[in-house]
Coordinates of C-alpha atoms in Angstrom, one line a residue:
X1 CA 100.7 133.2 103.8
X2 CA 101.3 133.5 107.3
X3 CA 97.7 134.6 108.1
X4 CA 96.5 130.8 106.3
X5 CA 99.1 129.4 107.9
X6 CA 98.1 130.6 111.3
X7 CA 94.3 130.1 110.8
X8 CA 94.9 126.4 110.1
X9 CA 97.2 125.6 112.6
X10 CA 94.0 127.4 115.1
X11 CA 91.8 124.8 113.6
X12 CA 93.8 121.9 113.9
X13 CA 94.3 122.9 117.9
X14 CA 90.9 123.0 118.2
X15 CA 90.0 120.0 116.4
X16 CA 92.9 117.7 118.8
X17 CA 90.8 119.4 121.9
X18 CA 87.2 118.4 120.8
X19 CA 88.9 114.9 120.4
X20 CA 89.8 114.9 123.9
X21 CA 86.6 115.8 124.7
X22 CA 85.1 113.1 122.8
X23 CA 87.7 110.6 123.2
X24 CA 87.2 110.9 127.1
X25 CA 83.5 111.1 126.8
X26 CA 83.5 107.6 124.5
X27 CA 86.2 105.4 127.3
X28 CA 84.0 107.3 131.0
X29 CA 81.1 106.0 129.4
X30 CA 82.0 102.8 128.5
X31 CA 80.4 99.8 129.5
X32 CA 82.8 98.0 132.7
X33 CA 84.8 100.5 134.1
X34 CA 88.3 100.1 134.6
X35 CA 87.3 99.5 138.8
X36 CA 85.6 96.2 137.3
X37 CA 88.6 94.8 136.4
X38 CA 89.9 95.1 139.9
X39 CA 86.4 94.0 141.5
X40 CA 86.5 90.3 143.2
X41 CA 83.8 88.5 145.2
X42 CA 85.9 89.4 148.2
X43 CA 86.5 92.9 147.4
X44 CA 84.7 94.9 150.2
X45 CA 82.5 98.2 149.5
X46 CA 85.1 100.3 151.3
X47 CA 88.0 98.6 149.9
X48 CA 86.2 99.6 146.7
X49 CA 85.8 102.8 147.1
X50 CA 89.1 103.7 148.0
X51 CA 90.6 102.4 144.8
X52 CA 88.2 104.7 143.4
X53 CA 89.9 107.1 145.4
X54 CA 93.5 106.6 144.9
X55 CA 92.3 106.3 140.8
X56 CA 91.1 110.1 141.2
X57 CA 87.7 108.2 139.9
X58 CA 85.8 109.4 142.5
X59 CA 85.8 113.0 141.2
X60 CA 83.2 114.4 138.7
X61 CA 83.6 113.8 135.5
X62 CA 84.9 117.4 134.2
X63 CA 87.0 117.6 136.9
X64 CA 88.3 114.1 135.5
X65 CA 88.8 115.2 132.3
X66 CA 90.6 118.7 133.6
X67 CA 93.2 116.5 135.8
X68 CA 93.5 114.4 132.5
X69 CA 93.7 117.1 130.1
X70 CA 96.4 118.9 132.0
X71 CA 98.6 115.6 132.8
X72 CA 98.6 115.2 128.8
X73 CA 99.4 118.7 128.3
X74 CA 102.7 118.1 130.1
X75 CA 103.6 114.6 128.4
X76 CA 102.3 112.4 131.3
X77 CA 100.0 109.8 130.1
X78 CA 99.0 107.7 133.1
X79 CA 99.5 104.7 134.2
X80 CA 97.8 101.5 133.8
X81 CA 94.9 100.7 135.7
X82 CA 96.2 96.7 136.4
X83 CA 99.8 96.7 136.1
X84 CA 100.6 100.6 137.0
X85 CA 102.9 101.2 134.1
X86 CA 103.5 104.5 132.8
X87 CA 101.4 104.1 129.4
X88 CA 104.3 106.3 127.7
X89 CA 106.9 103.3 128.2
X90 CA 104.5 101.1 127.1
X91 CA 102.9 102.9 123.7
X92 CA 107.1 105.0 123.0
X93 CA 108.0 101.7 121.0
X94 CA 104.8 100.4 119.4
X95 CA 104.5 104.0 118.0
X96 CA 107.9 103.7 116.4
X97 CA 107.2 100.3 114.9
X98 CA 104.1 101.7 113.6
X99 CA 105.5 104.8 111.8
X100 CA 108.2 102.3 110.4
X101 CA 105.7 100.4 108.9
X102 CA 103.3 103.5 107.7
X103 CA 105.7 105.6 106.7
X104 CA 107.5 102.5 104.6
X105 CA 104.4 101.9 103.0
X106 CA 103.1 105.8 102.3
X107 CA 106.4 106.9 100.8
X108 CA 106.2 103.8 97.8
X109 CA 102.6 104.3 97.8
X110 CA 102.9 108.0 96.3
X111 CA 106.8 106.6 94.5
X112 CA 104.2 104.0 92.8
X113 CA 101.2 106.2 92.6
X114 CA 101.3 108.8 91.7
X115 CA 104.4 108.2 88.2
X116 CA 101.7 105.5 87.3
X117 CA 98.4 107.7 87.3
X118 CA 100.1 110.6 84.9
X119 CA 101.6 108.0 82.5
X120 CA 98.2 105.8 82.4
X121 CA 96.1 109.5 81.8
X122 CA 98.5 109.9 79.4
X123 CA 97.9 106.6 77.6
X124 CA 93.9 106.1 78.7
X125 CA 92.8 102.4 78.6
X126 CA 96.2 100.3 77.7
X127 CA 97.4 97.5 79.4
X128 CA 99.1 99.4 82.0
X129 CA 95.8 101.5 82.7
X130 CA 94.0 97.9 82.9
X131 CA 96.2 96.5 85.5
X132 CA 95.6 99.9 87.3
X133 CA 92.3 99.4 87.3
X134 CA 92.4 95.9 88.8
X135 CA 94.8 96.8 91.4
X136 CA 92.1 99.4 92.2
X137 CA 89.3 97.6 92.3
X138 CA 90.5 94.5 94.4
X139 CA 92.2 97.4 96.8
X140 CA 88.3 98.9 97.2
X141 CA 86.7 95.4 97.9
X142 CA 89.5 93.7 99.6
X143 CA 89.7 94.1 103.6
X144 CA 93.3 94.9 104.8
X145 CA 93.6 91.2 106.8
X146 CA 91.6 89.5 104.3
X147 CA 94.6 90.6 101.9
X148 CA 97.0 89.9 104.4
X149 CA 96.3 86.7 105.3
X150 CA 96.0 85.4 101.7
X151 CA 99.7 86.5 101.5
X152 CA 100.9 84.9 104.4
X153 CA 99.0 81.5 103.2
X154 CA 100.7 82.1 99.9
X155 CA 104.4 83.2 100.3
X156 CA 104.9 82.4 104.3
X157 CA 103.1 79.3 104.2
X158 CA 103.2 77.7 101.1
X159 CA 106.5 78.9 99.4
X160 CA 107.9 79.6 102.6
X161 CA 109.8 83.1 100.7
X162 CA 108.6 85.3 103.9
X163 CA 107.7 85.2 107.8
X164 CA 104.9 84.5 108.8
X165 CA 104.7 87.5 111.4
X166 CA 106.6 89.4 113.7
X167 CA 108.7 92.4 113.6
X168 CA 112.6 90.2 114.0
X169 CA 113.3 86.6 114.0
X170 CA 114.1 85.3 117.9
X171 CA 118.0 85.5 117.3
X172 CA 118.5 88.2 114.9
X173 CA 116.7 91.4 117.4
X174 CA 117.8 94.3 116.0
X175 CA 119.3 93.4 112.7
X176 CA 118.1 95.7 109.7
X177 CA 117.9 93.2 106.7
X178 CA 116.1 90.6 109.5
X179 CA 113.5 94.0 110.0
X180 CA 113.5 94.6 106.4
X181 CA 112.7 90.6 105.9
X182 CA 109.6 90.7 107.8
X183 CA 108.3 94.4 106.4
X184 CA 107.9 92.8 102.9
X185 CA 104.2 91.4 103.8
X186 CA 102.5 94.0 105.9
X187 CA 104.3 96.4 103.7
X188 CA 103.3 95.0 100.3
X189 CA 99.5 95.1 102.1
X190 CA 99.0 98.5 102.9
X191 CA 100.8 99.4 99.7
X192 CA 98.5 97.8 97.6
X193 CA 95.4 98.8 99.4
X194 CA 96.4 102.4 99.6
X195 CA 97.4 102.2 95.5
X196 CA 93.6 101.6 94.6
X197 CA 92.5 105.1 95.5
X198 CA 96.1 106.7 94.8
X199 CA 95.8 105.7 91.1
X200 CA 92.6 107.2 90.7
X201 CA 92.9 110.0 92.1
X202 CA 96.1 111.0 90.0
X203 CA 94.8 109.4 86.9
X204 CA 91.6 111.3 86.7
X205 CA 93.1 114.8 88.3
X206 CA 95.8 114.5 85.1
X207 CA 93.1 113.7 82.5
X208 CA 90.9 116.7 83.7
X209 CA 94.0 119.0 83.7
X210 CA 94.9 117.6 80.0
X211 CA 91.6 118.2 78.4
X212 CA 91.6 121.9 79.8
X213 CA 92.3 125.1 76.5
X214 CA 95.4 126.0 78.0
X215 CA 96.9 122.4 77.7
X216 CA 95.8 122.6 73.8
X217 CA 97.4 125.4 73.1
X218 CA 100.4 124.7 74.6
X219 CA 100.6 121.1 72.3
X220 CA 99.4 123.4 69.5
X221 CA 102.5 125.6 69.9
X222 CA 104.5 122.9 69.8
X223 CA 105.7 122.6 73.2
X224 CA 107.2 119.3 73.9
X225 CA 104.7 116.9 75.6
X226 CA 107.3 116.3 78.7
X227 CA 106.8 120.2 79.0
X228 CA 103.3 119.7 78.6
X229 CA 102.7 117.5 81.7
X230 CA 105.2 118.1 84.1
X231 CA 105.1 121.7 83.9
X232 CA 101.7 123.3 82.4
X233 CA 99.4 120.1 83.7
X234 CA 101.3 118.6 86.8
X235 CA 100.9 121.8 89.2
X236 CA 97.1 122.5 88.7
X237 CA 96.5 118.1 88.9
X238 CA 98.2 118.1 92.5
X239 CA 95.3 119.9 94.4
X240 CA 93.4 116.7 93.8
X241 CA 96.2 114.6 94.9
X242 CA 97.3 116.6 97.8
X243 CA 93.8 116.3 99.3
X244 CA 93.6 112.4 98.6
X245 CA 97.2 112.4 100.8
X246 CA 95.6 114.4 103.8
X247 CA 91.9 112.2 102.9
X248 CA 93.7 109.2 103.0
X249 CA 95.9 109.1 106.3
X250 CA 93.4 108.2 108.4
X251 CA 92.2 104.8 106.3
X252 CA 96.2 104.0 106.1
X253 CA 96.1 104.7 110.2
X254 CA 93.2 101.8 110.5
X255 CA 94.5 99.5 107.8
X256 CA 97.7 99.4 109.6
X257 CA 95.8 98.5 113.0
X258 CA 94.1 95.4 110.6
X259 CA 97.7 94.5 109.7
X260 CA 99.3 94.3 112.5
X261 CA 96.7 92.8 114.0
X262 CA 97.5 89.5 110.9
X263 CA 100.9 89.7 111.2
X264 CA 101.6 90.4 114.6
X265 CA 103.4 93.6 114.2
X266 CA 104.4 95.3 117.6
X267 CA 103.1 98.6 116.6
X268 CA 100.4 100.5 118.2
X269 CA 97.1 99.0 116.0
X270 CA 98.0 95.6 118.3
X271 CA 98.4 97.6 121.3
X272 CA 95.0 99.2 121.0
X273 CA 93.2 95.9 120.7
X274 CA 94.8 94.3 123.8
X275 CA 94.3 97.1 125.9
X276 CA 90.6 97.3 124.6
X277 CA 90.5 93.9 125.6
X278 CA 91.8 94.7 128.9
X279 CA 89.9 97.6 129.4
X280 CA 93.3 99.7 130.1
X281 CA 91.1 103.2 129.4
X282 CA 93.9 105.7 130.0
X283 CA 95.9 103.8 127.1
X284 CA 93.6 103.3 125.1
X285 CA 93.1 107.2 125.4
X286 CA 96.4 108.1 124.6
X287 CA 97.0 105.8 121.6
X288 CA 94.0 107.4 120.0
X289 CA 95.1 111.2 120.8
X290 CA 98.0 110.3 119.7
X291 CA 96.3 108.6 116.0
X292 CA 94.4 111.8 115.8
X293 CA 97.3 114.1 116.2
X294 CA 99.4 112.0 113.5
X295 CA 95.8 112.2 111.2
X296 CA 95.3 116.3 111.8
X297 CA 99.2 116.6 111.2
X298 CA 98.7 115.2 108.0
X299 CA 96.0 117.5 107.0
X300 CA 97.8 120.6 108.3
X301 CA 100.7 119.7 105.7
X302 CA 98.1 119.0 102.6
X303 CA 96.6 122.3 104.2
X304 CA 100.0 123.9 103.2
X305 CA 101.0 122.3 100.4
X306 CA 97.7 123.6 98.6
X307 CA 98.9 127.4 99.7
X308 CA 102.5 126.2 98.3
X309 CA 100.9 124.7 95.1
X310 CA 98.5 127.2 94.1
X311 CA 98.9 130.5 96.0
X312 CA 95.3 131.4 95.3
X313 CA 94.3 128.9 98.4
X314 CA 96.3 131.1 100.8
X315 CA 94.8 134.6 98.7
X316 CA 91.6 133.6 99.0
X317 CA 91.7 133.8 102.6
X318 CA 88.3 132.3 104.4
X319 CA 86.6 131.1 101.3
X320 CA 89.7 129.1 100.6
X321 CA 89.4 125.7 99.8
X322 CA 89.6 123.2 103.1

């Protein structure tokens, strides 16, 4: 076990370094450098070229990247090129409004999900395996802010039931039913998107499971059907599911970069498009270490889950399933 669990947690360190590598590579050669933004028809060439200095962007590019590397190993982000603001202050709360808002809408995703998929393989085609279905198929074809702004049209706009966006209301900062108010929309958006491959996923991992000999027998013994499914079926089903929940994290990542986007949600998908727009690259580097980190966490923990589910993964030591 500890032999997987090490092995994985190697892999996962190396895959956060190649995306520094990359990550750096992708901002340095970017198109309009951060000096642009501080270029003015009456900046001089020397005047130039010590911002360049004092920016450390007069150094090679892997001695760029080593400087970097190092200040991130110790927790120090940078500053902004324009206003000289430690990035941490700046991305510290848009992180924690975006892990409100994913983690809200991942924990009733798999609440909803993943109850729903085992009753509907249960009960193959009925009503409720029809609305499944639909949910699915507009989740699949349905943009994130397309979805979202047809609910804010709907119930901000028309009925008026909901806010229209924002995190709080301008005199109620802070309160928890104001926050929880305002959740309902972005929430009820990534939830539904996210449900469309959820459903599946459980649905057709429990059907497989329940056609297999061993489930037969068990029915043909007369074991009760609750038995049947949550105990005989359920355990070898959640290998599917588990890898859908590692699969999945980074489409709930960019979904919730759409939707705060719509409803103006301070979180860090928002952040990441104003400091594109503002060409902040030491930001924008950060927010997206720190989106991978959050993305190979989550595969680490479906990673061991699978060794917790079916001990064969963590037996089967290289040739085990990813």
């Amino acid at each position: 076990m500890w032999e997987y669990l090490v092995r994985r947690l190697g892999q996962s360190l190396l895959t956060i370094f190649l995306v520094t590598i990359v990550s750096f590579g992708v901002m340095h050669a970017a198109p309009g450098g951060p000096i642009t933004m501080l270029e003015s028809p009456k900046t001089s060439a020397v005047s130039l070229e010590q911002k360049k200095k004092n920016l450390g962007l007069d150094q090679p590019v892997h001695i760029q990247y080593a400087r970097w590397l190092g200040r991130m190993v110790q927790g120090d982000f940078g500053k902004t090129f324009i206003s000289q603001r430690p990035v941490l202050d700046l991305i510290k709360p848009a992180l924690k409004n975006t892990l409100i808002l994913m983690t809200t809408s991942w924990v009733l995703t798999l609440l909803i999900a993943i109850p729903w998929g085992i009753m509907n393989s249960t009960r193959p085609y009925g009503l409720s395996d029809n609305m499944a279905a639909a949910i699915g198929y507009a989740g699949f074809a349905m943009p994130a802010f397309f979805f979202g702004i047809l609910l804010q049209m709907y119930f901000a706009q028309k009925l008026g039931w909901f806010p229209l966006s924002d995190m709080h209301s301008m005199s109620k900062q802070g309160q928890f039913l104001d926050l929880v108010h305002h959740m309902v929309l972005p929430v009820f958006t990534l939830t539904t998107i996210s449900l469309a491959s959820y459903l599946k996923y459980a649905r057709s991992s429990m059907m497989e499971v329940l056609g297999q000999d061993y489930v037969r027998t068990a029915r043909a013994k007369g074991v009760p059907e609750r038995t049947v499914i949550f105990r005989h079926a359920l355990r070898n089903a959640l290998i599917p599911i588990i890898t859908i929940l590692g699969l999945a994290l980074p489409g709930i990542v960019a979904g919730a970069a759409l939707t705060e986007t719509v409803f103006n949600w301070p979180g860090m998908g928002r952040q990441f498009v104003e400091f594109a727009i503002g060409r902040e690259y030491s930001a924008l580097m950060a927010i997206t270490l720190i989106i991978a980190v959050v993305v190979i966490i989550g595969n680490l923990l479906a990673d061991i889950l699978y060794a917790v589910v079916d001990p064969r993964v963590r037996l089967g030591g290289k040739g085990a399933s990813n």
